[in-house]
């Protein structure tokens, strides 16, 4: 069975609180996580060291057992990455 396009394959957290994401369809996108910092559930992400520990796991981005982001949200709310 083919993975949905929004499955996160790779994540590279950046010091500006963005995530460089690679999705199952090969798309590379940038997600701005700064608005999440205002939400209580994501308060731990205010620590840059903690934010930079993001990893791709189970098709999405996770930090620990309590904090993750819906992969569909990441796909829909991220912007195409600039080709370098």
Short mmCIF file of N, CA, C and O in Angstrom, two decimals:
data_model
loop_
_atom_site.label_atom_id
_atom_site.label_comp_id
_atom_site.label_asym_id
_atom_site.label_seq_id
_atom_site.Cartn_x
_atom_site.Cartn_y
_atom_site.Cartn_z
N UNK A 1 0.83 -1.19 0.00
CA UNK A 1 0.00 0.00 0.00
C UNK A 1 0.88 1.25 0.00
O UNK A 1 1.86 1.32 0.73
N UNK A 2 0.52 2.19 -0.82
CA UNK A 2 1.30 3.42 -0.95
C UNK A 2 1.02 4.38 0.21
O UNK A 2 -0.10 4.49 0.67
N UNK A 3 2.08 5.04 0.68
CA UNK A 3 1.94 6.02 1.75
C UNK A 3 1.20 7.24 1.25
O UNK A 3 1.41 7.68 0.11
N UNK A 4 0.36 7.88 2.09
CA UNK A 4 -0.23 9.17 1.73
C UNK A 4 0.88 10.20 1.51
O UNK A 4 1.95 10.09 2.11
N UNK A 5 0.62 11.21 0.69
CA UNK A 5 1.65 12.21 0.37
C UNK A 5 2.13 12.96 1.59
O UNK A 5 3.27 13.41 1.64
N UNK A 6 1.28 13.09 2.62
CA UNK A 6 1.64 13.90 3.78
C UNK A 6 2.50 13.18 4.82
O UNK A 6 2.84 13.76 5.83
N UNK A 7 2.87 11.94 4.57
CA UNK A 7 3.74 11.22 5.52
C UNK A 7 5.13 11.88 5.52
O UNK A 7 5.74 12.06 4.48
N UNK A 8 5.59 12.24 6.71
CA UNK A 8 6.90 12.88 6.86
C UNK A 8 7.99 11.81 6.85
O UNK A 8 7.98 10.89 7.66
N UNK A 9 8.93 11.95 5.93
CA UNK A 9 10.05 11.02 5.82
C UNK A 9 11.30 11.55 6.55
O UNK A 9 12.05 10.78 7.10
N UNK A 10 11.50 12.87 6.48
CA UNK A 10 12.68 13.48 7.11
C UNK A 10 12.30 14.84 7.66
O UNK A 10 11.44 15.53 7.11
N UNK A 11 12.97 15.24 8.74
CA UNK A 11 12.81 16.59 9.29
C UNK A 11 14.17 17.13 9.70
O UNK A 11 15.00 16.40 10.22
N UNK A 12 14.37 18.41 9.40
CA UNK A 12 15.56 19.11 9.84
C UNK A 12 15.09 20.37 10.58
O UNK A 12 14.67 21.33 9.94
N UNK A 13 15.13 20.36 11.92
CA UNK A 13 14.74 21.55 12.66
C UNK A 13 15.80 22.64 12.51
O UNK A 13 17.00 22.34 12.47
N UNK A 14 15.35 23.88 12.41
CA UNK A 14 16.26 25.01 12.22
C UNK A 14 16.17 25.95 13.42
O UNK A 14 15.17 25.99 14.13
N UNK A 15 17.21 26.75 13.63
CA UNK A 15 17.28 27.64 14.78
C UNK A 15 16.27 28.78 14.74
O UNK A 15 16.05 29.46 15.73
N UNK A 16 15.63 29.00 13.59
CA UNK A 16 14.60 30.05 13.49
C UNK A 16 13.20 29.48 13.75
O UNK A 16 12.20 30.09 13.40
N UNK A 17 13.14 28.31 14.36
CA UNK A 17 11.89 27.62 14.69
C UNK A 17 11.09 27.24 13.44
O UNK A 17 9.86 27.29 13.44
N UNK A 18 11.81 26.86 12.41
CA UNK A 18 11.15 26.28 11.25
C UNK A 18 11.61 24.83 11.13
O UNK A 18 12.63 24.44 11.71
N UNK A 19 10.84 24.06 10.38
CA UNK A 19 11.16 22.67 10.12
C UNK A 19 11.27 22.48 8.62
O UNK A 19 10.34 22.83 7.88
N UNK A 20 12.39 21.95 8.15
CA UNK A 20 12.53 21.57 6.75
C UNK A 20 12.08 20.12 6.66
O UNK A 20 12.68 19.24 7.28
N UNK A 21 11.00 19.92 5.93
CA UNK A 21 10.36 18.61 5.88
C UNK A 21 10.48 17.97 4.51
O UNK A 21 10.40 18.66 3.49
N UNK A 22 10.65 16.67 4.48
CA UNK A 22 10.58 15.89 3.25
C UNK A 22 9.42 14.93 3.42
O UNK A 22 9.37 14.17 4.39
N UNK A 23 8.48 14.98 2.46
CA UNK A 23 7.28 14.16 2.54
C UNK A 23 7.38 12.95 1.62
O UNK A 23 8.28 12.86 0.78
N UNK A 24 6.44 12.02 1.78
CA UNK A 24 6.44 10.76 1.03
C UNK A 24 6.41 10.97 -0.48
O UNK A 24 6.94 10.16 -1.23
N UNK A 25 5.81 12.07 -0.93
CA UNK A 25 5.74 12.34 -2.37
C UNK A 25 7.01 13.01 -2.88
O UNK A 25 7.10 13.38 -4.05
N UNK A 26 8.01 13.19 -2.00
CA UNK A 26 9.27 13.81 -2.39
C UNK A 26 9.29 15.32 -2.22
O UNK A 26 10.34 15.95 -2.39
N UNK A 27 8.14 15.91 -1.88
CA UNK A 27 8.08 17.36 -1.69
C UNK A 27 8.92 17.78 -0.50
O UNK A 27 8.91 17.12 0.54
N UNK A 28 9.66 18.88 -0.67
CA UNK A 28 10.42 19.48 0.42
C UNK A 28 9.72 20.78 0.75
O UNK A 28 9.52 21.63 -0.11
N UNK A 29 9.32 20.92 2.02
CA UNK A 29 8.57 22.09 2.44
C UNK A 29 9.13 22.61 3.76
O UNK A 29 9.78 21.89 4.50
N UNK A 30 8.81 23.88 4.03
CA UNK A 30 9.23 24.53 5.27
C UNK A 30 7.98 24.86 6.08
O UNK A 30 7.05 25.49 5.58
N UNK A 31 7.99 24.42 7.34
CA UNK A 31 6.89 24.70 8.26
C UNK A 31 7.38 25.67 9.31
O UNK A 31 8.39 25.44 9.96
N UNK A 32 6.66 26.78 9.50
CA UNK A 32 6.99 27.77 10.52
C UNK A 32 6.30 27.37 11.81
O UNK A 32 5.07 27.46 11.93
N UNK A 33 7.06 26.94 12.79
CA UNK A 33 6.50 26.46 14.06
C UNK A 33 6.32 27.56 15.09
O UNK A 33 5.78 27.31 16.17
N UNK A 34 6.70 28.79 14.79
CA UNK A 34 6.62 29.87 15.78
C UNK A 34 5.22 30.08 16.33
O UNK A 34 5.08 30.29 17.54
N UNK A 35 4.15 30.00 15.53
CA UNK A 35 2.80 30.17 16.11
C UNK A 35 2.46 29.11 17.16
O UNK A 35 1.67 29.38 18.07
N UNK A 36 3.07 27.94 17.08
CA UNK A 36 2.81 26.89 18.07
C UNK A 36 3.29 27.28 19.45
O UNK A 36 2.76 26.81 20.46
N UNK A 37 4.30 28.13 19.52
CA UNK A 37 4.91 28.48 20.80
C UNK A 37 3.93 29.20 21.73
O UNK A 37 4.13 29.24 22.93
N UNK A 38 2.85 29.75 21.17
CA UNK A 38 1.85 30.45 21.97
C UNK A 38 0.85 29.49 22.61
O UNK A 38 0.08 29.88 23.48
N UNK A 39 0.85 28.23 22.16
CA UNK A 39 -0.11 27.25 22.67
C UNK A 39 0.51 26.49 23.85
O UNK A 39 1.64 26.04 23.78
N UNK A 40 -0.28 26.35 24.90
CA UNK A 40 0.21 25.71 26.12
C UNK A 40 0.78 24.32 25.86
O UNK A 40 1.84 23.97 26.39
N UNK A 41 0.12 23.55 25.04
CA UNK A 41 0.56 22.17 24.78
C UNK A 41 1.96 22.12 24.16
O UNK A 41 2.69 21.14 24.32
N UNK A 42 2.36 23.18 23.47
CA UNK A 42 3.67 23.22 22.82
C UNK A 42 4.68 24.10 23.57
O UNK A 42 5.72 24.45 23.02
N UNK A 43 4.41 24.46 24.82
CA UNK A 43 5.28 25.39 25.55
C UNK A 43 6.73 24.91 25.67
O UNK A 43 7.64 25.73 25.69
N UNK A 44 6.94 23.59 25.72
CA UNK A 44 8.32 23.07 25.82
C UNK A 44 9.15 23.43 24.59
O UNK A 44 10.38 23.50 24.66
N UNK A 45 8.49 23.69 23.47
CA UNK A 45 9.23 24.00 22.24
C UNK A 45 9.90 25.37 22.30
O UNK A 45 10.74 25.68 21.47
N UNK A 46 9.53 26.19 23.28
CA UNK A 46 10.18 27.49 23.43
C UNK A 46 11.67 27.34 23.72
O UNK A 46 12.45 28.23 23.43
N UNK A 47 12.04 26.21 24.29
CA UNK A 47 13.46 25.92 24.50
C UNK A 47 14.04 25.51 23.15
O UNK A 47 13.68 24.47 22.60
N UNK A 48 14.95 26.33 22.62
CA UNK A 48 15.53 26.04 21.31
C UNK A 48 16.22 24.68 21.30
O UNK A 48 16.09 23.91 20.34
N UNK A 49 16.92 24.35 22.37
CA UNK A 49 17.61 23.06 22.44
C UNK A 49 16.61 21.91 22.31
O UNK A 49 16.87 20.92 21.61
N UNK A 50 15.45 22.05 22.95
CA UNK A 50 14.42 21.02 22.86
C UNK A 50 13.83 20.99 21.45
O UNK A 50 13.64 19.93 20.87
N UNK A 51 13.53 22.17 20.89
CA UNK A 51 12.97 22.25 19.55
C UNK A 51 13.87 21.55 18.53
O UNK A 51 13.40 20.83 17.64
N UNK A 52 15.16 21.74 18.67
CA UNK A 52 16.13 21.17 17.72
C UNK A 52 16.25 19.65 17.83
O UNK A 52 16.92 19.03 17.01
N UNK A 53 15.58 19.05 18.79
CA UNK A 53 15.59 17.59 18.94
C UNK A 53 14.48 16.91 18.12
O UNK A 53 14.29 15.69 18.23
N UNK A 54 13.76 17.67 17.32
CA UNK A 54 12.67 17.11 16.51
C UNK A 54 13.19 15.97 15.64
O UNK A 54 14.32 16.02 15.13
N UNK A 55 12.35 14.94 15.49
CA UNK A 55 12.73 13.82 14.63
C UNK A 55 11.49 13.32 13.89
O UNK A 55 10.36 13.51 14.34
N UNK A 56 11.72 12.68 12.77
CA UNK A 56 10.63 12.06 12.00
C UNK A 56 10.43 10.66 12.55
O UNK A 56 11.36 9.87 12.63
N UNK A 57 9.19 10.40 12.96
CA UNK A 57 8.87 9.09 13.54
C UNK A 57 7.39 8.80 13.28
O UNK A 57 6.54 9.69 13.45
N UNK A 58 7.09 7.59 12.87
CA UNK A 58 5.70 7.17 12.62
C UNK A 58 4.99 8.09 11.63
O UNK A 58 3.79 8.34 11.75
N UNK A 59 5.74 8.64 10.69
CA UNK A 59 5.13 9.44 9.63
C UNK A 59 4.87 10.89 9.96
O UNK A 59 4.25 11.61 9.18
N UNK A 60 5.36 11.35 11.12
CA UNK A 60 5.16 12.75 11.48
C UNK A 60 6.40 13.26 12.22
O UNK A 60 7.41 12.58 12.28
N UNK A 61 6.29 14.47 12.78
CA UNK A 61 7.38 15.06 13.55
C UNK A 61 7.04 14.92 15.03
O UNK A 61 5.94 15.27 15.46
N UNK A 62 8.00 14.41 15.79
CA UNK A 62 7.82 14.24 17.23
C UNK A 62 9.02 14.82 17.97
O UNK A 62 10.12 14.90 17.43
N UNK A 63 8.76 15.19 19.22
CA UNK A 63 9.84 15.62 20.12
C UNK A 63 9.99 14.63 21.27
O UNK A 63 11.09 14.34 21.67
N UNK A 64 8.88 14.18 21.79
CA UNK A 64 8.89 13.16 22.84
C UNK A 64 7.55 12.43 22.78
O UNK A 64 6.78 12.62 21.83
N UNK A 65 7.24 11.66 23.80
CA UNK A 65 5.99 10.90 23.80
C UNK A 65 4.75 11.79 23.90
O UNK A 65 3.65 11.34 23.62
N UNK A 66 4.93 13.03 24.32
CA UNK A 66 3.80 13.93 24.52
C UNK A 66 3.60 14.96 23.41
O UNK A 66 2.52 15.51 23.27
N UNK A 67 4.64 15.25 22.66
CA UNK A 67 4.55 16.35 21.70
C UNK A 67 4.84 15.87 20.28
O UNK A 67 5.91 15.35 19.98
N UNK A 68 3.84 16.08 19.43
CA UNK A 68 3.99 15.81 18.00
C UNK A 68 3.05 16.76 17.25
O UNK A 68 2.34 17.55 17.87
N UNK A 69 3.07 16.70 15.94
CA UNK A 69 2.20 17.53 15.10
C UNK A 69 1.57 16.63 14.06
O UNK A 69 2.25 15.78 13.47
N UNK A 70 0.29 16.83 13.80
CA UNK A 70 -0.41 16.03 12.79
C UNK A 70 0.27 16.22 11.44
O UNK A 70 0.49 17.35 11.00
N UNK A 71 0.62 15.13 10.76
CA UNK A 71 1.33 15.26 9.49
C UNK A 71 0.50 15.95 8.42
O UNK A 71 1.05 16.66 7.57
N UNK A 72 -0.81 15.78 8.45
CA UNK A 72 -1.67 16.46 7.48
C UNK A 72 -1.56 17.97 7.64
O UNK A 72 -1.51 18.72 6.66
N UNK A 73 -1.51 18.42 8.90
CA UNK A 73 -1.35 19.86 9.18
C UNK A 73 -0.01 20.36 8.65
O UNK A 73 0.06 21.42 8.03
N UNK A 74 1.04 19.59 8.90
CA UNK A 74 2.37 19.99 8.41
C UNK A 74 2.37 20.14 6.90
O UNK A 74 2.92 21.11 6.36
N UNK A 75 1.75 19.20 6.21
CA UNK A 75 1.74 19.22 4.74
C UNK A 75 0.94 20.41 4.23
O UNK A 75 1.38 21.14 3.34
N UNK A 76 -0.24 20.64 4.81
CA UNK A 76 -1.12 21.70 4.33
C UNK A 76 -0.63 23.09 4.69
O UNK A 76 -0.88 24.05 3.95
N UNK A 77 0.04 23.23 5.82
CA UNK A 77 0.42 24.55 6.32
C UNK A 77 1.89 24.92 6.08
O UNK A 77 2.34 25.96 6.56
N UNK A 78 2.62 24.09 5.37
CA UNK A 78 4.01 24.41 5.05
C UNK A 78 4.09 24.97 3.64
O UNK A 78 3.18 24.80 2.83
N UNK A 79 5.20 25.63 3.38
CA UNK A 79 5.42 26.25 2.07
C UNK A 79 6.56 25.54 1.37
O UNK A 79 7.47 25.03 2.01
N UNK A 80 6.50 25.50 0.05
CA UNK A 80 7.60 24.84 -0.69
C UNK A 80 8.95 25.43 -0.30
O UNK A 80 9.09 26.65 -0.16
N UNK A 81 9.91 24.56 -0.11
CA UNK A 81 11.26 24.99 0.25
C UNK A 81 11.92 25.62 -0.96
O UNK A 81 11.70 25.18 -2.09
N UNK A 82 12.70 26.64 -0.73
CA UNK A 82 13.45 27.29 -1.80
C UNK A 82 14.56 26.34 -2.24
O UNK A 82 15.27 25.78 -1.41
N UNK A 83 14.70 26.16 -3.52
CA UNK A 83 15.77 25.31 -4.04
C UNK A 83 17.08 26.05 -3.90
O UNK A 83 17.20 27.21 -4.29
N UNK A 84 18.06 25.40 -3.31
CA UNK A 84 19.34 26.05 -3.07
C UNK A 84 20.33 25.75 -4.15
O UNK A 84 20.41 24.72 -4.69
#
